[in-house]
Amino acid sequence: MADDSELKKMRRFVAQYESCEDPDLQSDFLEQSGTTFESVRRYRQLVAAADRGRAATRAARKGIRTARSRGRRNRPTPVAPPGRPRNRRRRSGVTVIITVHIVVERS
């Protein structure tokens, strides 16, 4: 991921872009900076991911367990309907072949 100085630059760039309220001003800003809307969108994603990562490390330092750290233990175990044994094997599909014969008689 990006280091702190790059993240600060991304945050500043996105803040400048968002400060332009008019869409025409936003497109002019993008032209002046020589970039596209996709790069602004990508910067937003990177900043959000960095924020989530920092929040997760803070929660881990405090001893709070996050939902991801619990894994699959909270998910219910699949149960077969009553009266049917649970079959873990995948059933093979049946292939149906239909043959059509067309007879044309010419007189």
PDB file of N, CA, C and O in Angstrom, residues 29-90:
ATOM      1  N   PHE A  29     -10.649  21.170 -13.354  1.00  0.00           N
ATOM      2  CA  PHE A  29      -9.609  20.801 -12.386  1.00  0.00           C
ATOM      3  C   PHE A  29      -8.865  19.550 -12.857  1.00  0.00           C
ATOM      4  O   PHE A  29      -7.634  19.478 -12.767  1.00  0.00           O
ATOM      5  N   LEU A  30      -9.617  18.575 -13.358  1.00  0.00           N
ATOM      6  CA  LEU A  30      -8.976  17.347 -13.843  1.00  0.00           C
ATOM      7  C   LEU A  30      -8.090  17.635 -15.055  1.00  0.00           C
ATOM      8  O   LEU A  30      -7.002  17.072 -15.183  1.00  0.00           O
ATOM      9  N   GLU A  31      -8.538  18.513 -15.942  1.00  0.00           N
ATOM     10  CA  GLU A  31      -7.724  18.866 -17.103  1.00  0.00           C
ATOM     11  C   GLU A  31      -6.442  19.570 -16.670  1.00  0.00           C
ATOM     12  O   GLU A  31      -5.370  19.290 -17.202  1.00  0.00           O
ATOM     13  N   GLN A  32      -6.547  20.495 -15.723  1.00  0.00           N
ATOM     14  CA  GLN A  32      -5.377  21.232 -15.257  1.00  0.00           C
ATOM     15  C   GLN A  32      -4.370  20.318 -14.568  1.00  0.00           C
ATOM     16  O   GLN A  32      -3.168  20.493 -14.709  1.00  0.00           O
ATOM     17  N   SER A  33      -4.879  19.342 -13.839  1.00  0.00           N
ATOM     18  CA  SER A  33      -3.976  18.440 -13.137  1.00  0.00           C
ATOM     19  C   SER A  33      -3.483  17.312 -14.043  1.00  0.00           C
ATOM     20  O   SER A  33      -2.561  16.581 -13.679  1.00  0.00           O
ATOM     21  N   GLY A  34      -4.105  17.153 -15.214  1.00  0.00           N
ATOM     22  CA  GLY A  34      -3.667  16.129 -16.164  1.00  0.00           C
ATOM     23  C   GLY A  34      -4.028  14.719 -15.738  1.00  0.00           C
ATOM     24  O   GLY A  34      -3.264  13.782 -15.960  1.00  0.00           O
ATOM     25  N   THR A  35      -5.177  14.562 -15.118  1.00  0.00           N
ATOM     26  CA  THR A  35      -5.604  13.240 -14.673  1.00  0.00           C
ATOM     27  C   THR A  35      -7.060  13.012 -15.066  1.00  0.00           C
ATOM     28  O   THR A  35      -7.683  13.858 -15.684  1.00  0.00           O
ATOM     29  N   THR A  36      -7.593  11.853 -14.701  1.00  0.00           N
ATOM     30  CA  THR A  36      -8.957  11.491 -15.063  1.00  0.00           C
ATOM     31  C   THR A  36      -9.781  11.219 -13.814  1.00  0.00           C
ATOM     32  O   THR A  36      -9.243  11.119 -12.705  1.00  0.00           O
ATOM     33  N   PHE A  37     -11.081  11.058 -14.016  1.00  0.00           N
ATOM     34  CA  PHE A  37     -11.970  10.749 -12.894  1.00  0.00           C
ATOM     35  C   PHE A  37     -11.644   9.381 -12.313  1.00  0.00           C
ATOM     36  O   PHE A  37     -11.783   9.159 -11.107  1.00  0.00           O
ATOM     37  N   GLU A  38     -11.191   8.455 -13.154  1.00  0.00           N
ATOM     38  CA  GLU A  38     -10.859   7.113 -12.667  1.00  0.00           C
ATOM     39  C   GLU A  38      -9.739   7.163 -11.636  1.00  0.00           C
ATOM     40  O   GLU A  38      -9.732   6.397 -10.671  1.00  0.00           O
ATOM     41  N   SER A  39      -8.769   8.056 -11.832  1.00  0.00           N
ATOM     42  CA  SER A  39      -7.694   8.161 -10.844  1.00  0.00           C
ATOM     43  C   SER A  39      -8.223   8.738  -9.537  1.00  0.00           C
ATOM     44  O   SER A  39      -7.800   8.322  -8.458  1.00  0.00           O
ATOM     45  N   VAL A  40      -9.167   9.665  -9.600  1.00  0.00           N
ATOM     46  CA  VAL A  40      -9.782  10.203  -8.382  1.00  0.00           C
ATOM     47  C   VAL A  40     -10.530   9.092  -7.660  1.00  0.00           C
ATOM     48  O   VAL A  40     -10.436   8.953  -6.433  1.00  0.00           O
ATOM     49  N   ARG A  41     -11.245   8.278  -8.414  1.00  0.00           N
ATOM     50  CA  ARG A  41     -11.979   7.151  -7.822  1.00  0.00           C
ATOM     51  C   ARG A  41     -11.015   6.160  -7.163  1.00  0.00           C
ATOM     52  O   ARG A  41     -11.244   5.673  -6.057  1.00  0.00           O
ATOM     53  N   ARG A  42      -9.900   5.897  -7.824  1.00  0.00           N
ATOM     54  CA  ARG A  42      -8.899   4.979  -7.284  1.00  0.00           C
ATOM     55  C   ARG A  42      -8.261   5.551  -6.020  1.00  0.00           C
ATOM     56  O   ARG A  42      -8.025   4.825  -5.055  1.00  0.00           O
ATOM     57  N   TYR A  43      -7.987   6.856  -6.015  1.00  0.00           N
ATOM     58  CA  TYR A  43      -7.443   7.491  -4.818  1.00  0.00           C
ATOM     59  C   TYR A  43      -8.410   7.339  -3.651  1.00  0.00           C
ATOM     60  O   TYR A  43      -7.997   7.053  -2.529  1.00  0.00           O
ATOM     61  N   ARG A  44      -9.698   7.525  -3.916  1.00  0.00           N
ATOM     62  CA  ARG A  44     -10.705   7.357  -2.858  1.00  0.00           C
ATOM     63  C   ARG A  44     -10.669   5.941  -2.305  1.00  0.00           C
ATOM     64  O   ARG A  44     -10.756   5.733  -1.091  1.00  0.00           O
ATOM     65  N   GLN A  45     -10.564   4.952  -3.191  1.00  0.00           N
ATOM     66  CA  GLN A  45     -10.527   3.561  -2.752  1.00  0.00           C
ATOM     67  C   GLN A  45      -9.295   3.287  -1.901  1.00  0.00           C
ATOM     68  O   GLN A  45      -9.381   2.613  -0.870  1.00  0.00           O
ATOM     69  N   LEU A  46      -8.141   3.795  -2.320  1.00  0.00           N
ATOM     70  CA  LEU A  46      -6.909   3.562  -1.567  1.00  0.00           C
ATOM     71  C   LEU A  46      -6.957   4.218  -0.194  1.00  0.00           C
ATOM     72  O   LEU A  46      -6.544   3.626   0.808  1.00  0.00           O
ATOM     73  N   VAL A  47      -7.474   5.429  -0.131  1.00  0.00           N
ATOM     74  CA  VAL A  47      -7.576   6.126   1.142  1.00  0.00           C
ATOM     75  C   VAL A  47      -8.550   5.386   2.060  1.00  0.00           C
ATOM     76  O   VAL A  47      -8.279   5.207   3.252  1.00  0.00           O
ATOM     77  N   ALA A  48      -9.672   4.936   1.517  1.00  0.00           N
ATOM     78  CA  ALA A  48     -10.647   4.201   2.332  1.00  0.00           C
ATOM     79  C   ALA A  48     -10.052   2.893   2.848  1.00  0.00           C
ATOM     80  O   ALA A  48     -10.262   2.517   4.009  1.00  0.00           O
ATOM     81  N   ALA A  49      -9.284   2.198   2.006  1.00  0.00           N
ATOM     82  CA  ALA A  49      -8.662   0.945   2.431  1.00  0.00           C
ATOM     83  C   ALA A  49      -7.631   1.202   3.531  1.00  0.00           C
ATOM     84  O   ALA A  49      -7.533   0.437   4.498  1.00  0.00           O
ATOM     85  N   ALA A  50      -6.867   2.282   3.394  1.00  0.00           N
ATOM     86  CA  ALA A  50      -5.889   2.617   4.424  1.00  0.00           C
ATOM     87  C   ALA A  50      -6.582   2.956   5.737  1.00  0.00           C
ATOM     88  O   ALA A  50      -6.128   2.553   6.812  1.00  0.00           O
ATOM     89  N   ASP A  51      -7.694   3.673   5.660  1.00  0.00           N
ATOM     90  CA  ASP A  51      -8.449   4.006   6.870  1.00  0.00           C
ATOM     91  C   ASP A  51      -9.004   2.751   7.539  1.00  0.00           C
ATOM     92  O   ASP A  51      -8.968   2.633   8.764  1.00  0.00           O
ATOM     93  N   ARG A  52      -9.521   1.839   6.731  1.00  0.00           N
ATOM     94  CA  ARG A  52     -10.029   0.584   7.302  1.00  0.00           C
ATOM     95  C   ARG A  52      -8.907  -0.205   7.960  1.00  0.00           C
ATOM     96  O   ARG A  52      -9.087  -0.799   9.022  1.00  0.00           O
ATOM     97  N   GLY A  53      -7.752  -0.227   7.330  1.00  0.00           N
ATOM     98  CA  GLY A  53      -6.616  -0.948   7.902  1.00  0.00           C
ATOM     99  C   GLY A  53      -6.161  -0.347   9.216  1.00  0.00           C
ATOM    100  O   GLY A  53      -5.851  -1.062  10.173  1.00  0.00           O
ATOM    101  N   ARG A  54      -6.133   0.977   9.276  1.00  0.00           N
ATOM    102  CA  ARG A  54      -5.745   1.631  10.528  1.00  0.00           C
ATOM    103  C   ARG A  54      -6.780   1.384  11.607  1.00  0.00           C
ATOM    104  O   ARG A  54      -6.437   1.183  12.772  1.00  0.00           O
ATOM    105  N   ALA A  55      -8.054   1.400  11.255  1.00  0.00           N
ATOM    106  CA  ALA A  55      -9.104   1.139  12.245  1.00  0.00           C
ATOM    107  C   ALA A  55      -9.001  -0.289  12.765  1.00  0.00           C
ATOM    108  O   ALA A  55      -9.210  -0.535  13.956  1.00  0.00           O
ATOM    109  N   ALA A  56      -8.658  -1.224  11.891  1.00  0.00           N
ATOM    110  CA  ALA A  56      -8.541  -2.625  12.308  1.00  0.00           C
ATOM    111  C   ALA A  56      -7.354  -2.800  13.246  1.00  0.00           C
ATOM    112  O   ALA A  56      -7.447  -3.538  14.233  1.00  0.00           O
ATOM    113  N   THR A  57      -6.245  -2.128  12.955  1.00  0.00           N
ATOM    114  CA  THR A  57      -5.095  -2.271  13.845  1.00  0.00           C
ATOM    115  C   THR A  57      -5.369  -1.616  15.198  1.00  0.00           C
ATOM    116  O   THR A  57      -4.933  -2.116  16.219  1.00  0.00           O
ATOM    117  N   ARG A  58      -6.105  -0.496  15.208  1.00  0.00           N
ATOM    118  CA  ARG A  58      -6.471   0.133  16.476  1.00  0.00           C
ATOM    119  C   ARG A  58      -7.367  -0.789  17.292  1.00  0.00           C
ATOM    120  O   ARG A  58      -7.200  -0.934  18.498  1.00  0.00           O
ATOM    121  N   ALA A  59      -8.318  -1.421  16.626  1.00  0.00           N
ATOM    122  CA  ALA A  59      -9.230  -2.331  17.328  1.00  0.00           C
ATOM    123  C   ALA A  59      -8.460  -3.538  17.862  1.00  0.00           C
ATOM    124  O   ALA A  59      -8.733  -4.018  18.965  1.00  0.00           O
ATOM    125  N   ALA A  60      -7.499  -4.022  17.099  1.00  0.00           N
ATOM    126  CA  ALA A  60      -6.719  -5.170  17.540  1.00  0.00           C
ATOM    127  C   ALA A  60      -5.844  -4.793  18.742  1.00  0.00           C
ATOM    128  O   ALA A  60      -5.645  -5.601  19.653  1.00  0.00           O
ATOM    129  N   ARG A  61      -5.312  -3.577  18.735  1.00  0.00           N
ATOM    130  CA  ARG A  61      -4.498  -3.138  19.864  1.00  0.00           C
ATOM    131  C   ARG A  61      -5.332  -3.009  21.127  1.00  0.00           C
ATOM    132  O   ARG A  61      -4.857  -3.263  22.220  1.00  0.00           O
ATOM    133  N   LYS A  62      -6.577  -2.613  20.996  1.00  0.00           N
ATOM    134  CA  LYS A  62      -7.439  -2.451  22.160  1.00  0.00           C
ATOM    135  C   LYS A  62      -7.981  -3.784  22.659  1.00  0.00           C
ATOM    136  O   LYS A  62      -8.600  -3.850  23.697  1.00  0.00           O
ATOM    137  N   GLY A  63      -7.788  -4.844  21.902  1.00  0.00           N
ATOM    138  CA  GLY A  63      -8.286  -6.145  22.321  1.00  0.00           C
ATOM    139  C   GLY A  63      -9.690  -6.431  21.859  1.00  0.00           C
ATOM    140  O   GLY A  63     -10.305  -7.397  22.275  1.00  0.00           O
ATOM    141  N   ILE A  64     -10.221  -5.592  20.974  1.00  0.00           N
ATOM    142  CA  ILE A  64     -11.572  -5.808  20.457  1.00  0.00           C
ATOM    143  C   ILE A  64     -11.482  -6.760  19.282  1.00  0.00           C
ATOM    144  O   ILE A  64     -10.710  -6.547  18.357  1.00  0.00           O
ATOM    145  N   ARG A  65     -12.274  -7.801  19.321  1.00  0.00           N
ATOM    146  CA  ARG A  65     -12.264  -8.759  18.218  1.00  0.00           C
ATOM    147  C   ARG A  65     -13.167  -8.250  17.115  1.00  0.00           C
ATOM    148  O   ARG A  65     -14.308  -7.895  17.341  1.00  0.00           O
ATOM    149  N   THR A  66     -12.649  -8.244  15.907  1.00  0.00           N
ATOM    150  CA  THR A  66     -13.442  -7.807  14.769  1.00  0.00           C
ATOM    151  C   THR A  66     -14.203  -8.990  14.199  1.00  0.00           C
ATOM    152  O   THR A  66     -13.949 -10.145  14.536  1.00  0.00           O
ATOM    153  N   ALA A  67     -15.148  -8.707  13.335  1.00  0.00           N
ATOM    154  CA  ALA A  67     -15.972  -9.764  12.743  1.00  0.00           C
ATOM    155  C   ALA A  67     -15.127 -10.705  11.893  1.00  0.00           C
ATOM    156  O   ALA A  67     -15.381 -11.900  11.835  1.00  0.00           O
ATOM    157  N   ARG A  68     -14.112 -10.195  11.229  1.00  0.00           N
ATOM    158  CA  ARG A  68     -13.273 -11.055  10.387  1.00  0.00           C
ATOM    159  C   ARG A  68     -12.421 -11.999  11.206  1.00  0.00           C
ATOM    160  O   ARG A  68     -12.111 -13.090  10.779  1.00  0.00           O
ATOM    161  N   SER A  69     -12.015 -11.596  12.386  1.00  0.00           N
ATOM    162  CA  SER A  69     -11.125 -12.435  13.174  1.00  0.00           C
ATOM    163  C   SER A  69     -11.844 -13.657  13.726  1.00  0.00           C
ATOM    164  O   SER A  69     -11.211 -14.617  14.125  1.00  0.00           O
ATOM    165  N   ARG A  70     -13.162 -13.629  13.767  1.00  0.00           N
ATOM    166  CA  ARG A  70     -13.916 -14.756  14.304  1.00  0.00           C
ATOM    167  C   ARG A  70     -14.023 -15.913  13.333  1.00  0.00           C
ATOM    168  O   ARG A  70     -14.229 -17.037  13.729  1.00  0.00           O
ATOM    169  N   GLY A  71     -13.911 -15.630  12.054  1.00  0.00           N
ATOM    170  CA  GLY A  71     -13.915 -16.695  11.063  1.00  0.00           C
ATOM    171  C   GLY A  71     -15.272 -17.336  10.881  1.00  0.00           C
ATOM    172  O   GLY A  71     -16.313 -16.715  10.999  1.00  0.00           O
ATOM    173  N   ARG A  72     -15.257 -18.641  10.681  1.00  0.00           N
ATOM    174  CA  ARG A  72     -16.474 -19.377  10.346  1.00  0.00           C
ATOM    175  C   ARG A  72     -17.216 -19.895  11.562  1.00  0.00           C
ATOM    176  O   ARG A  72     -18.239 -20.547  11.433  1.00  0.00           O
ATOM    177  N   ARG A  73     -16.737 -19.667  12.739  1.00  0.00           N
ATOM    178  CA  ARG A  73     -17.378 -20.259  13.917  1.00  0.00           C
ATOM    179  C   ARG A  73     -18.800 -19.767  14.126  1.00  0.00           C
ATOM    180  O   ARG A  73     -19.625 -20.470  14.678  1.00  0.00           O
ATOM    181  N   ASN A  74     -19.103 -18.575  13.668  1.00  0.00           N
ATOM    182  CA  ASN A  74     -20.444 -18.033  13.887  1.00  0.00           C
ATOM    183  C   ASN A  74     -21.449 -18.490  12.844  1.00  0.00           C
ATOM    184  O   ASN A  74     -22.630 -18.240  12.986  1.00  0.00           O
ATOM    185  N   ARG A  75     -20.972 -19.100  11.793  1.00  0.00           N
ATOM    186  CA  ARG A  75     -21.900 -19.533  10.742  1.00  0.00           C
ATOM    187  C   ARG A  75     -22.542 -20.858  11.138  1.00  0.00           C
ATOM    188  O   ARG A  75     -21.891 -21.747  11.667  1.00  0.00           O
ATOM    189  N   PRO A  76     -23.822 -21.016  10.859  1.00  0.00           N
ATOM    190  CA  PRO A  76     -24.486 -22.274  11.231  1.00  0.00           C
ATOM    191  C   PRO A  76     -24.005 -23.432  10.354  1.00  0.00           C
ATOM    192  O   PRO A  76     -23.663 -23.262   9.192  1.00  0.00           O
ATOM    193  N   THR A  77     -23.987 -24.606  10.947  1.00  0.00           N
ATOM    194  CA  THR A  77     -23.597 -25.800  10.215  1.00  0.00           C
ATOM    195  C   THR A  77     -24.780 -26.260   9.373  1.00  0.00           C
ATOM    196  O   THR A  77     -25.897 -26.370   9.875  1.00  0.00           O
ATOM    197  N   PRO A  78     -24.561 -26.526   8.072  1.00  0.00           N
ATOM    198  CA  PRO A  78     -25.680 -26.971   7.241  1.00  0.00           C
ATOM    199  C   PRO A  78     -26.212 -28.317   7.724  1.00  0.00           C
ATOM    200  O   PRO A  78     -25.457 -29.217   8.048  1.00  0.00           O
ATOM    201  N   VAL A  79     -27.517 -28.418   7.763  1.00  0.00           N
ATOM    202  CA  VAL A  79     -28.167 -29.635   8.259  1.00  0.00           C
ATOM    203  C   VAL A  79     -29.053 -30.182   7.148  1.00  0.00           C
ATOM    204  O   VAL A  79     -29.764 -29.439   6.480  1.00  0.00           O
ATOM    205  N   ALA A  80     -29.019 -31.498   6.984  1.00  0.00           N
ATOM    206  CA  ALA A  80     -29.870 -32.145   5.994  1.00  0.00           C
ATOM    207  C   ALA A  80     -31.304 -32.183   6.516  1.00  0.00           C
ATOM    208  O   ALA A  80     -31.540 -32.198   7.721  1.00  0.00           O
ATOM    209  N   PRO A  81     -32.277 -32.205   5.607  1.00  0.00           N
ATOM    210  CA  PRO A  81     -33.668 -32.321   6.050  1.00  0.00           C
ATOM    211  C   PRO A  81     -33.880 -33.631   6.804  1.00  0.00           C
ATOM    212  O   PRO A  81     -33.191 -34.613   6.559  1.00  0.00           O
ATOM    213  N   PRO A  82     -34.828 -33.668   7.732  1.00  0.00           N
ATOM    214  CA  PRO A  82     -35.054 -34.902   8.496  1.00  0.00           C
ATOM    215  C   PRO A  82     -35.464 -36.058   7.582  1.00  0.00           C
ATOM    216  O   PRO A  82     -36.201 -35.883   6.633  1.00  0.00           O
ATOM    217  N   GLY A  83     -34.939 -37.228   7.889  1.00  0.00           N
ATOM    218  CA  GLY A  83     -35.299 -38.419   7.118  1.00  0.00           C
ATOM    219  C   GLY A  83     -34.390 -38.657   5.922  1.00  0.00           C
ATOM    220  O   GLY A  83     -34.516 -39.670   5.244  1.00  0.00           O
ATOM    221  N   ARG A  84     -33.475 -37.754   5.634  1.00  0.00           N
ATOM    222  CA  ARG A  84     -32.560 -37.942   4.508  1.00  0.00           C
ATOM    223  C   ARG A  84     -31.124 -37.881   5.006  1.00  0.00           C
ATOM    224  O   ARG A  84     -30.760 -36.974   5.731  1.00  0.00           O
ATOM    225  N   PRO A  85     -30.335 -38.851   4.610  1.00  0.00           N
ATOM    226  CA  PRO A  85     -28.933 -38.796   5.012  1.00  0.00           C
ATOM    227  C   PRO A  85     -28.216 -37.685   4.236  1.00  0.00           C
ATOM    228  O   PRO A  85     -28.575 -37.369   3.106  1.00  0.00           O
ATOM    229  N   ARG A  86     -27.214 -37.125   4.846  1.00  0.00           N
ATOM    230  CA  ARG A  86     -26.472 -36.052   4.188  1.00  0.00           C
ATOM    231  C   ARG A  86     -25.466 -36.666   3.228  1.00  0.00           C
ATOM    232  O   ARG A  86     -24.658 -37.502   3.615  1.00  0.00           O
ATOM    233  N   ASN A  87     -25.571 -36.283   1.990  1.00  0.00           N
ATOM    234  CA  ASN A  87     -24.689 -36.819   0.958  1.00  0.00           C
ATOM    235  C   ASN A  87     -23.725 -35.717   0.541  1.00  0.00           C
ATOM    236  O   ASN A  87     -24.123 -34.705  -0.020  1.00  0.00           O
ATOM    237  N   ARG A  88     -22.443 -35.920   0.791  1.00  0.00           N
ATOM    238  CA  ARG A  88     -21.452 -34.905   0.459  1.00  0.00           C
ATOM    239  C   ARG A  88     -20.933 -35.046  -0.967  1.00  0.00           C
ATOM    240  O   ARG A  88     -20.274 -34.164  -1.467  1.00  0.00           O
ATOM    241  N   ARG A  89     -21.198 -36.183  -1.587  1.00  0.00           N
ATOM    242  CA  ARG A  89     -20.727 -36.361  -2.962  1.00  0.00           C
ATOM    243  C   ARG A  89     -21.568 -35.541  -3.918  1.00  0.00           C
ATOM    244  O   ARG A  89     -22.775 -35.403  -3.756  1.00  0.00           O
ATOM    245  N   ARG A  90     -20.909 -35.045  -4.919  1.00  0.00           N
ATOM    246  CA  ARG A  90     -21.623 -34.297  -5.941  1.00  0.00           C
ATOM    247  C   ARG A  90     -22.271 -35.290  -6.897  1.00  0.00           C
ATOM    248  O   ARG A  90     -21.630 -36.228  -7.359  1.00  0.00           O
TER     249      ARG A  90
END
